[in-house]
């Protein structure tokens, strides 16, 4: 972990991507804009994945015609990767690659912006079909799902930005690319850039509804999970609210934390 903190001050080499300079907000650039938020990076301690703060709508990120979703809602953002990584340490959830975020640029001709650097886990293979999961498979991924629920990350257990149909056991194999295992067969939760940037939660009442909808009666929560206090911890640790995560999002996190604790409590 401390190893990785050294990335804050070290030399990062971003893969050169000439096609990613001079992008515009025009529709014909959308596919490229979507590709150009992610870069491969070489660091002194191994390979990493960088995500840069998106400049424009793109086809992966919200919909430009939908005024209900102001930019950059539903976009992958560096702070999402960073907060998910920090939250995993607090909540005692394994399988989330370490991420940091720093102000830098991908090259001399690029603007400085917030960029997340996430340790790359090599040799990942697809997780089994969700339809063939056993109960013990589900128990092993409860921790990641707890973070997806708490951090409003709609990119794995639901269909992002069309419906807030988030469930611990999705009815469809949504985002099958986000389900991978490492060579030891351990699930790796690596694509978390939408965290704290999806639907939000408008009240405690709404959180109590959403927690029931999400877990659908599931009650097997490993005892090592640490949920209580996560909203306050993240706010203090990361200086929130800030320009990436607003006060409404933090309030929503507090409500989801309370609703999840109540739900887990009535399980026992």
XYZ file of C-alpha atoms in Angstrom:
268
model
C 0.000 0.000 0.000
C 2.640 2.521 1.064
C 4.594 1.426 -1.916
C 1.790 2.708 -4.047
C 1.521 6.046 -2.279
C 4.973 6.745 -3.717
C 3.236 7.212 -7.066
C 2.168 10.640 -5.858
C 5.718 11.876 -6.368
C 7.154 9.531 -8.931
C 7.591 9.594 -12.704
C 4.633 8.210 -14.594
C 4.918 7.245 -18.237
C 1.628 7.418 -20.094
C 1.313 5.537 -23.368
C 1.412 8.114 -26.176
C -2.011 8.536 -27.812
C -1.814 11.092 -30.610
C -5.489 10.536 -31.487
C -6.431 11.863 -28.053
C -5.168 15.401 -28.576
C -7.485 18.088 -29.950
C -10.735 16.288 -29.127
C -13.913 18.360 -29.261
C -17.430 18.044 -27.906
C -18.761 17.291 -31.397
C -20.885 14.172 -31.835
C -18.379 12.669 -34.268
C -15.704 12.732 -31.554
C -17.832 10.906 -28.990
C -16.462 7.401 -29.484
C -12.917 8.705 -29.272
C -13.650 10.829 -26.197
C -14.916 7.646 -24.504
C -11.704 5.802 -25.374
C -9.459 8.689 -24.387
C -10.460 8.822 -20.729
C -8.364 5.705 -20.084
C -4.614 5.259 -20.543
C -2.062 2.583 -19.795
C 0.719 3.823 -17.540
C 4.094 2.477 -16.554
C 5.233 3.218 -13.007
C 8.378 2.221 -11.102
C 6.349 -0.421 -9.271
C 4.522 -1.934 -12.226
C 1.778 -1.265 -14.734
C -1.280 0.802 -13.925
C -4.498 2.095 -15.476
C -5.102 5.844 -15.566
C -8.481 7.524 -15.884
C -8.717 11.215 -16.614
C -11.524 13.590 -15.711
C -13.815 13.617 -18.794
C -14.102 16.893 -20.659
C -17.220 16.142 -22.711
C -20.229 13.905 -22.970
C -19.446 10.718 -24.821
C -21.467 7.679 -25.752
C -20.364 5.869 -22.596
C -21.254 8.710 -20.334
C -24.766 10.035 -19.858
C -26.626 11.219 -22.892
C -26.154 14.684 -24.295
C -29.867 15.073 -25.101
C -31.037 14.161 -21.638
C -31.163 17.361 -19.621
C -32.065 15.357 -16.528
C -28.493 14.097 -16.445
C -26.221 17.114 -16.313
C -22.642 16.466 -17.349
C -20.668 14.648 -15.934
C -23.307 12.494 -14.222
C -22.861 8.768 -15.019
C -19.356 9.399 -16.372
C -16.381 7.337 -15.248
C -14.324 9.744 -13.152
C -10.971 9.496 -11.394
C -12.386 10.420 -7.997
C -14.752 7.440 -8.231
C -11.803 5.046 -8.513
C -10.027 6.790 -5.656
C -12.958 6.834 -3.215
C -13.804 3.183 -3.965
C -10.233 2.191 -3.128
C -10.204 4.206 0.118
C -13.636 2.859 1.091
C -12.449 -0.728 0.605
C -9.693 -0.214 3.184
C -12.187 1.106 5.734
C -14.850 -1.519 5.006
C -12.326 -4.366 5.007
C -13.263 -5.500 1.504
C -10.652 -7.308 -0.546
C -10.297 -7.481 -4.323
C -10.281 -3.732 -5.025
C -7.030 -2.667 -6.708
C -5.295 0.267 -5.042
C -6.008 3.637 -6.614
C -4.728 7.126 -5.958
C -5.690 10.400 -7.627
C -3.398 13.275 -8.493
C -3.323 16.438 -10.549
C -1.130 15.768 -13.550
C -1.228 15.583 -17.333
C -0.807 12.663 -19.709
C 1.776 14.532 -21.780
C 3.408 17.909 -22.402
C 0.660 18.983 -24.840
C -2.211 18.031 -22.501
C -3.963 20.051 -19.829
C -3.449 19.198 -16.189
C -6.468 17.509 -14.644
C -7.376 15.018 -11.949
C -6.153 11.558 -12.964
C -6.585 8.301 -11.078
C -3.816 5.720 -11.154
C -4.967 2.177 -10.390
C -2.658 -0.754 -9.958
C -3.173 -3.155 -12.863
C -3.976 -6.746 -11.938
C -2.598 -8.998 -14.672
C -4.016 -12.196 -16.165
C -7.653 -11.634 -15.285
C -10.191 -14.060 -16.696
C -14.001 -13.760 -16.870
C -16.047 -14.615 -13.802
C -18.622 -17.361 -14.247
C -22.040 -16.571 -15.654
C -24.124 -14.908 -12.953
C -26.846 -17.456 -13.688
C -24.612 -20.341 -12.537
C -23.493 -18.800 -9.245
C -23.757 -20.822 -6.060
C -24.624 -19.314 -2.686
C -20.969 -19.455 -1.654
C -20.006 -17.534 -4.828
C -22.428 -14.842 -3.761
C -21.119 -14.740 -0.204
C -17.593 -14.095 -1.526
C -18.757 -11.051 -3.479
C -20.926 -9.489 -0.767
C -18.163 -7.046 0.210
C -17.804 -5.561 -3.261
C -21.578 -5.352 -3.558
C -21.775 -3.517 -0.217
C -19.407 -0.899 -1.663
C -21.349 -0.715 -4.936
C -24.530 -0.060 -2.937
C -23.036 2.420 -0.454
C -21.054 4.346 -3.064
C -23.877 4.529 -5.620
C -21.793 2.742 -8.258
C -24.189 1.760 -11.035
C -21.690 0.124 -13.356
C -21.687 -3.511 -12.330
C -24.885 -4.590 -10.592
C -27.314 -2.614 -12.715
C -27.780 -0.997 -16.059
C -26.201 2.409 -15.659
C -28.135 5.541 -16.603
C -31.286 3.934 -17.979
C -32.814 2.487 -14.851
C -31.807 2.414 -11.234
C -32.493 -1.331 -11.293
C -29.583 -2.226 -9.031
C -29.664 -5.683 -7.443
C -27.132 -7.839 -5.621
C -28.086 -10.598 -8.035
C -28.774 -8.741 -11.287
C -31.628 -10.106 -13.380
C -29.388 -9.764 -16.434
C -25.679 -10.246 -16.967
C -25.092 -6.497 -16.961
C -21.588 -5.248 -17.574
C -20.180 -8.765 -17.816
C -16.776 -7.177 -18.545
C -16.686 -5.851 -14.987
C -16.708 -9.344 -13.514
C -13.200 -10.821 -13.574
C -11.132 -13.151 -11.400
C -7.381 -13.192 -10.801
C -5.223 -16.309 -11.302
C -6.198 -17.523 -7.794
C -9.878 -17.297 -8.697
C -10.453 -14.220 -6.513
C -12.908 -11.632 -7.810
C -11.296 -8.311 -8.710
C -13.510 -5.207 -8.575
C -11.615 -2.853 -10.832
C -13.910 -0.558 -12.811
C -15.293 1.836 -10.201
C -15.133 5.240 -11.857
C -18.893 5.840 -11.626
C -18.858 5.617 -7.822
C -20.691 8.516 -6.116
C -21.815 9.702 -9.533
C -24.984 7.798 -10.414
C -28.540 8.171 -9.082
C -27.951 9.685 -5.696
C -30.375 9.197 -2.786
C -32.882 11.896 -1.915
C -33.865 10.867 1.627
C -33.484 8.230 4.327
C -36.873 6.887 3.231
C -35.553 6.448 -0.316
C -32.456 4.693 1.056
C -34.617 2.272 3.075
C -36.500 1.402 -0.110
C -33.369 1.040 -2.207
C -31.563 -1.171 0.302
C -34.493 -3.618 0.304
C -34.681 -3.584 -3.467
C -30.936 -4.097 -3.774
C -30.531 -7.059 -1.397
C -33.973 -8.657 -1.965
C -33.912 -10.512 1.356
C -30.245 -11.549 1.185
C -28.891 -11.816 4.733
C -25.442 -13.432 4.636
C -23.019 -10.661 5.527
C -19.506 -11.734 6.599
C -18.654 -10.539 10.104
C -15.414 -8.816 9.001
C -17.289 -6.176 7.004
C -17.061 -2.718 8.524
C -19.908 -0.395 7.459
C -20.610 1.778 10.476
C -18.928 5.184 10.204
C -17.856 4.878 6.569
C -19.529 8.126 5.435
C -17.828 10.188 8.150
C -14.507 8.454 7.568
C -14.523 9.177 3.831
C -15.628 12.785 4.348
C -12.793 13.445 6.789
C -10.144 11.382 5.031
C -10.826 12.855 1.600
C -11.956 16.378 2.471
C -15.508 15.965 1.157
C -17.575 17.589 -0.192
C -15.204 18.846 -2.875
C -15.442 19.775 -6.547
C -15.863 16.129 -7.565
C -18.305 14.922 -4.920
C -20.915 17.406 -3.723
C -22.782 17.708 -0.426
C -25.909 16.010 -1.865
C -23.813 12.938 -2.688
C -22.358 12.864 0.820
C -25.821 13.154 2.377
C -26.931 10.253 0.183
C -23.989 8.173 1.391
C -24.922 8.860 5.048
C -28.515 7.753 4.343
C -27.434 4.602 2.504
C -25.067 3.747 5.346
C -27.861 4.110 7.900
C -30.321 2.103 5.778
C -27.773 -0.684 5.216
C -26.937 -0.890 8.933
C -30.651 -1.135 9.760
C -31.092 -3.821 7.106
C -28.125 -5.877 8.351
C -29.364 -5.462 11.902
C -32.780 -6.922 11.112
C -30.997 -9.833 9.423
C -29.367 -10.940 12.662
